[in-house]
mmCIF file of C-alpha atoms in Angstrom:
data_model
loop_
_atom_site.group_PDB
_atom_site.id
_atom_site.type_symbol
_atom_site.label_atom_id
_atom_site.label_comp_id
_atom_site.label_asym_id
_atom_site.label_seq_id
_atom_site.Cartn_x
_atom_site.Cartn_y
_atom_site.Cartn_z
ATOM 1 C CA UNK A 121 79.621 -107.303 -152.405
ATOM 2 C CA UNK A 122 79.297 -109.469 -155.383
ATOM 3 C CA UNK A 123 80.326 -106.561 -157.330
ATOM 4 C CA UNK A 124 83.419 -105.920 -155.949
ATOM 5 C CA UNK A 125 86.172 -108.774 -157.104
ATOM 6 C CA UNK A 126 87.934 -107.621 -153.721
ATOM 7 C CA UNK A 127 87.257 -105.466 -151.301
ATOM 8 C CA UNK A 128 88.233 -104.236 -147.465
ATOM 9 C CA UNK A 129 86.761 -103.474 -144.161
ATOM 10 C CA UNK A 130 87.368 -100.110 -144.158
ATOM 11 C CA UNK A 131 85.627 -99.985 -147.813
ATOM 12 C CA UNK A 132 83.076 -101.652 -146.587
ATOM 13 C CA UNK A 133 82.643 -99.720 -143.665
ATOM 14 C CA UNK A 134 82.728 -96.064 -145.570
ATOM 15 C CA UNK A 135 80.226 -97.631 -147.881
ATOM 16 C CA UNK A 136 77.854 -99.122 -145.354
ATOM 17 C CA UNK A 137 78.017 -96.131 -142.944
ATOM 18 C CA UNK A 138 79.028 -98.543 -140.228
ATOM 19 C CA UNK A 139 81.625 -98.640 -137.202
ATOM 20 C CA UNK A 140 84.788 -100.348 -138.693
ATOM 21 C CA UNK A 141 85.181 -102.494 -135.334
ATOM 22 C CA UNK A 142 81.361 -103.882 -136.302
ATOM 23 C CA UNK A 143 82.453 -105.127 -139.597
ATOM 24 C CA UNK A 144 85.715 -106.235 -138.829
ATOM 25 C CA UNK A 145 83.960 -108.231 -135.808
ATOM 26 C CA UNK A 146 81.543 -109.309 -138.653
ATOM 27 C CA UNK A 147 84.065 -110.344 -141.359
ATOM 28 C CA UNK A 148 86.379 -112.550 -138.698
ATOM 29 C CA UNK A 149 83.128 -114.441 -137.890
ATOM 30 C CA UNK A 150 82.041 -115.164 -141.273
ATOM 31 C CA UNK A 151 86.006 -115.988 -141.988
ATOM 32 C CA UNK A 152 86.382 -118.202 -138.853
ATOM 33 C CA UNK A 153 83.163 -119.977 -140.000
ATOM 34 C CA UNK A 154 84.740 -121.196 -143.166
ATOM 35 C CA UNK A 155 87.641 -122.974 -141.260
ATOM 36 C CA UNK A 156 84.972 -124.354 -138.334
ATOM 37 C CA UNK A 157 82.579 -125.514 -141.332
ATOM 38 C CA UNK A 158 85.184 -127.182 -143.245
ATOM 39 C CA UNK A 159 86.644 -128.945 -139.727
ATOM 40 C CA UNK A 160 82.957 -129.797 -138.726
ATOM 41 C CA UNK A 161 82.262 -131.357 -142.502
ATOM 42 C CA UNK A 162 85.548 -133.447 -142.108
ATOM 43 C CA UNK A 163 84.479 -134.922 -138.405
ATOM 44 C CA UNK A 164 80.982 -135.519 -139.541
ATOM 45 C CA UNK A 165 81.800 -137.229 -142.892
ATOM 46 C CA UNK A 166 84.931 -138.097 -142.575
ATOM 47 C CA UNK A 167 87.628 -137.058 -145.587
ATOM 48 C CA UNK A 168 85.189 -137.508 -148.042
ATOM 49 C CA UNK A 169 84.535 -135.416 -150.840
ATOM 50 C CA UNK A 170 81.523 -135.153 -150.492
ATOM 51 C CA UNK A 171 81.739 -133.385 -147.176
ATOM 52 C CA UNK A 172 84.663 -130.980 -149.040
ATOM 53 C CA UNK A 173 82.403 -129.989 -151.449
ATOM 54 C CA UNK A 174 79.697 -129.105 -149.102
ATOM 55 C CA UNK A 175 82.007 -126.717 -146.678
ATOM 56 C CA UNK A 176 83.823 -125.262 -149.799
ATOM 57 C CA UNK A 177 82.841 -121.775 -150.426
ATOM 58 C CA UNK A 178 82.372 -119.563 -153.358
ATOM 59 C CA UNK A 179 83.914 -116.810 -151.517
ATOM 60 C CA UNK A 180 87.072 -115.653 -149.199
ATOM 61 C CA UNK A 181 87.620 -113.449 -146.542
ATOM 62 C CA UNK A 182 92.138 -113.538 -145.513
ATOM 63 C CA UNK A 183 93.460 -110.870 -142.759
ATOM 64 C CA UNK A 184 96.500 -109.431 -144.305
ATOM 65 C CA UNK A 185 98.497 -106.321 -143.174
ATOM 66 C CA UNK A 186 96.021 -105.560 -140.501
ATOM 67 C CA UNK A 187 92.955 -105.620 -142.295
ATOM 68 C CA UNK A 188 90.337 -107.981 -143.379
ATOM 69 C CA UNK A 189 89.861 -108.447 -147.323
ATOM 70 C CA UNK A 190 86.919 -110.047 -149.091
ATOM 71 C CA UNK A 191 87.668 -111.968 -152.162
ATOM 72 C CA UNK A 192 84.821 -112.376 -154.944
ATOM 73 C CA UNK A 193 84.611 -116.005 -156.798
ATOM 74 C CA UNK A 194 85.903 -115.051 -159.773
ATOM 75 C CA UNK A 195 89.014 -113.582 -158.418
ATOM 76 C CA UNK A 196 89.848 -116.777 -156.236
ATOM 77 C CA UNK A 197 88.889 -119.350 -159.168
ATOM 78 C CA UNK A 198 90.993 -117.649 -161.425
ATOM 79 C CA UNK A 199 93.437 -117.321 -158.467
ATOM 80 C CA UNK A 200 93.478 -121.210 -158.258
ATOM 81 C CA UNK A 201 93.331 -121.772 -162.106
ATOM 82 C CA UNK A 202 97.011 -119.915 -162.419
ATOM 83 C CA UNK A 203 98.347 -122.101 -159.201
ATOM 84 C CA UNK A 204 97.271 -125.098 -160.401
ATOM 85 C CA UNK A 205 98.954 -124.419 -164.014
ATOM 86 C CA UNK A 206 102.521 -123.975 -161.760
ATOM 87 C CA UNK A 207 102.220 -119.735 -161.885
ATOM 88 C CA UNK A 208 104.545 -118.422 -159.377
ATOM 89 C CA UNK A 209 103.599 -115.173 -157.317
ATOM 90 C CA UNK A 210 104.834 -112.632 -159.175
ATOM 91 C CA UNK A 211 103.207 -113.885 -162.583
ATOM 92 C CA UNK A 212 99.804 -114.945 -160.663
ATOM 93 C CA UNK A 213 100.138 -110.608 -159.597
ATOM 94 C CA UNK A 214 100.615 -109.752 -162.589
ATOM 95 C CA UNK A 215 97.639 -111.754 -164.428
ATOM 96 C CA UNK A 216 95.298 -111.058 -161.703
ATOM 97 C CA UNK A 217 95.734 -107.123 -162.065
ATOM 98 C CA UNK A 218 92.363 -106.509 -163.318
ATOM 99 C CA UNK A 219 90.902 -108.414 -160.260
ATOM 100 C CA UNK A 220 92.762 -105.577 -157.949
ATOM 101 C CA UNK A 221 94.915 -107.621 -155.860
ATOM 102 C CA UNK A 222 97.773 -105.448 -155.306
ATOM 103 C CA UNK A 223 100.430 -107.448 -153.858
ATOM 104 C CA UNK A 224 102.507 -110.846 -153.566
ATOM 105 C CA UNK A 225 102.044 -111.161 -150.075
ATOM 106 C CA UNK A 226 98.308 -110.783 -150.610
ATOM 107 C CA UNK A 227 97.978 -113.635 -152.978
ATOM 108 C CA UNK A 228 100.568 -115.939 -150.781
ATOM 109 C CA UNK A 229 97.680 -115.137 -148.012
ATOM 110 C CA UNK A 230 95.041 -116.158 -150.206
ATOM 111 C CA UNK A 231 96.891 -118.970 -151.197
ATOM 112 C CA UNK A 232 97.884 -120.397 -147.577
ATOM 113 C CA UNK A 233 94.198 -119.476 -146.481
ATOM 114 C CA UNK A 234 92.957 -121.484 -149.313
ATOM 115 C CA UNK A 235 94.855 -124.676 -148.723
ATOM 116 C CA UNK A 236 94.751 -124.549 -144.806
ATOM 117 C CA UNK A 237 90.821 -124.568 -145.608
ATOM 118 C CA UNK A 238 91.527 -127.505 -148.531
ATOM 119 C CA UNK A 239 90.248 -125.563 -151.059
ATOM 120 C CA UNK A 240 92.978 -125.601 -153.450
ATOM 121 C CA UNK A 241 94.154 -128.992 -155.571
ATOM 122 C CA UNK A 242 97.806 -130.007 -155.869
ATOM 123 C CA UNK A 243 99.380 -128.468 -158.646
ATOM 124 C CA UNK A 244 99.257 -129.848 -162.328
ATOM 125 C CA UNK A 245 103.215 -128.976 -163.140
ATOM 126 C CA UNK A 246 105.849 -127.283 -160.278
ATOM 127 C CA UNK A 247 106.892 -123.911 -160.781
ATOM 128 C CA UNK A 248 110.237 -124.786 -161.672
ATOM 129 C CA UNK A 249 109.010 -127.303 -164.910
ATOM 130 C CA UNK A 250 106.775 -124.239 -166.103
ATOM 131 C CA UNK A 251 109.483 -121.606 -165.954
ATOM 132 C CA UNK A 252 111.820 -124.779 -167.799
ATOM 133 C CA UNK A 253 109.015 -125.715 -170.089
ATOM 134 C CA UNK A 254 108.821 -121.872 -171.268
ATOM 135 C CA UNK A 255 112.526 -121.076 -171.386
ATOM 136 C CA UNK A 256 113.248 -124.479 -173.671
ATOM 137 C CA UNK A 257 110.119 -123.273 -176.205
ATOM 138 C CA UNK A 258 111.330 -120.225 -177.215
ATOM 139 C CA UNK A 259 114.625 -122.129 -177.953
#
């Protein structure tokens, strides 16, 4: 899977030669595991970041439109570099075209999936001072 930057379960299951209710069953576990780690890490250690960094993940797996997607680490580190920088969705869709995420609701599921996990920082400047900041340079 490491080859794919994303990929589905019925990709997954054409590929693997395996009942699509067996990897769906599969990828909810391993994406209900990230949220139960993370929770487990916080009650063990406390809001440390220590315990953050242990439950963090290099990898995502977000049910969207009836279908579970896995997300490689580039595409969701690249996915958070844009956020943090203030990209909105349509901009973050358009830069991450080569990582084959198709749509804006996809990467507002990645995006609520990543902080709901704490996963993704606070942004470095809002949307709304990016779009300002680039409208007053070209002045």
């Amino acid at each position: 899977m490491k080859q794919y930057y994303r990929i589905d379960d019925r990709t997954i299951a054409r590929l693997l030669n395996k009942p699509l209710r067996k990897i769906q069953n599969k990828m909810f576990h391993l994406s209900q595991r990230q949220v139960n780690q993370n929770m487990l890490m916080r009650l063990v250690f406390g809001r440390s970041d220590t315990a953050q960094k242990q439950a963090k993940k290099k990898w995502l797996i977000v049910f969207s439109n009836k279908q579970y997607i896995f997300y490689h680490m580039e595409t969701i580190e690249k996915l958070k570099d844009l956020y943090i920088k203030g990209y909105n969705y349509k901009e973050m869709l358009e830069a991450l075209k080569e990582y084959e995420i198709e749509t804006r609701d996809e990467i507002k599921a990645i995006v609520d999936t990543l902080i709901k996990n704490q996963r993704l920082s606070d942004r470095e400047i809002s949307v709304k001072e990016r779009q300002d900041k680039k409208r007053f340079e070209n002045l």
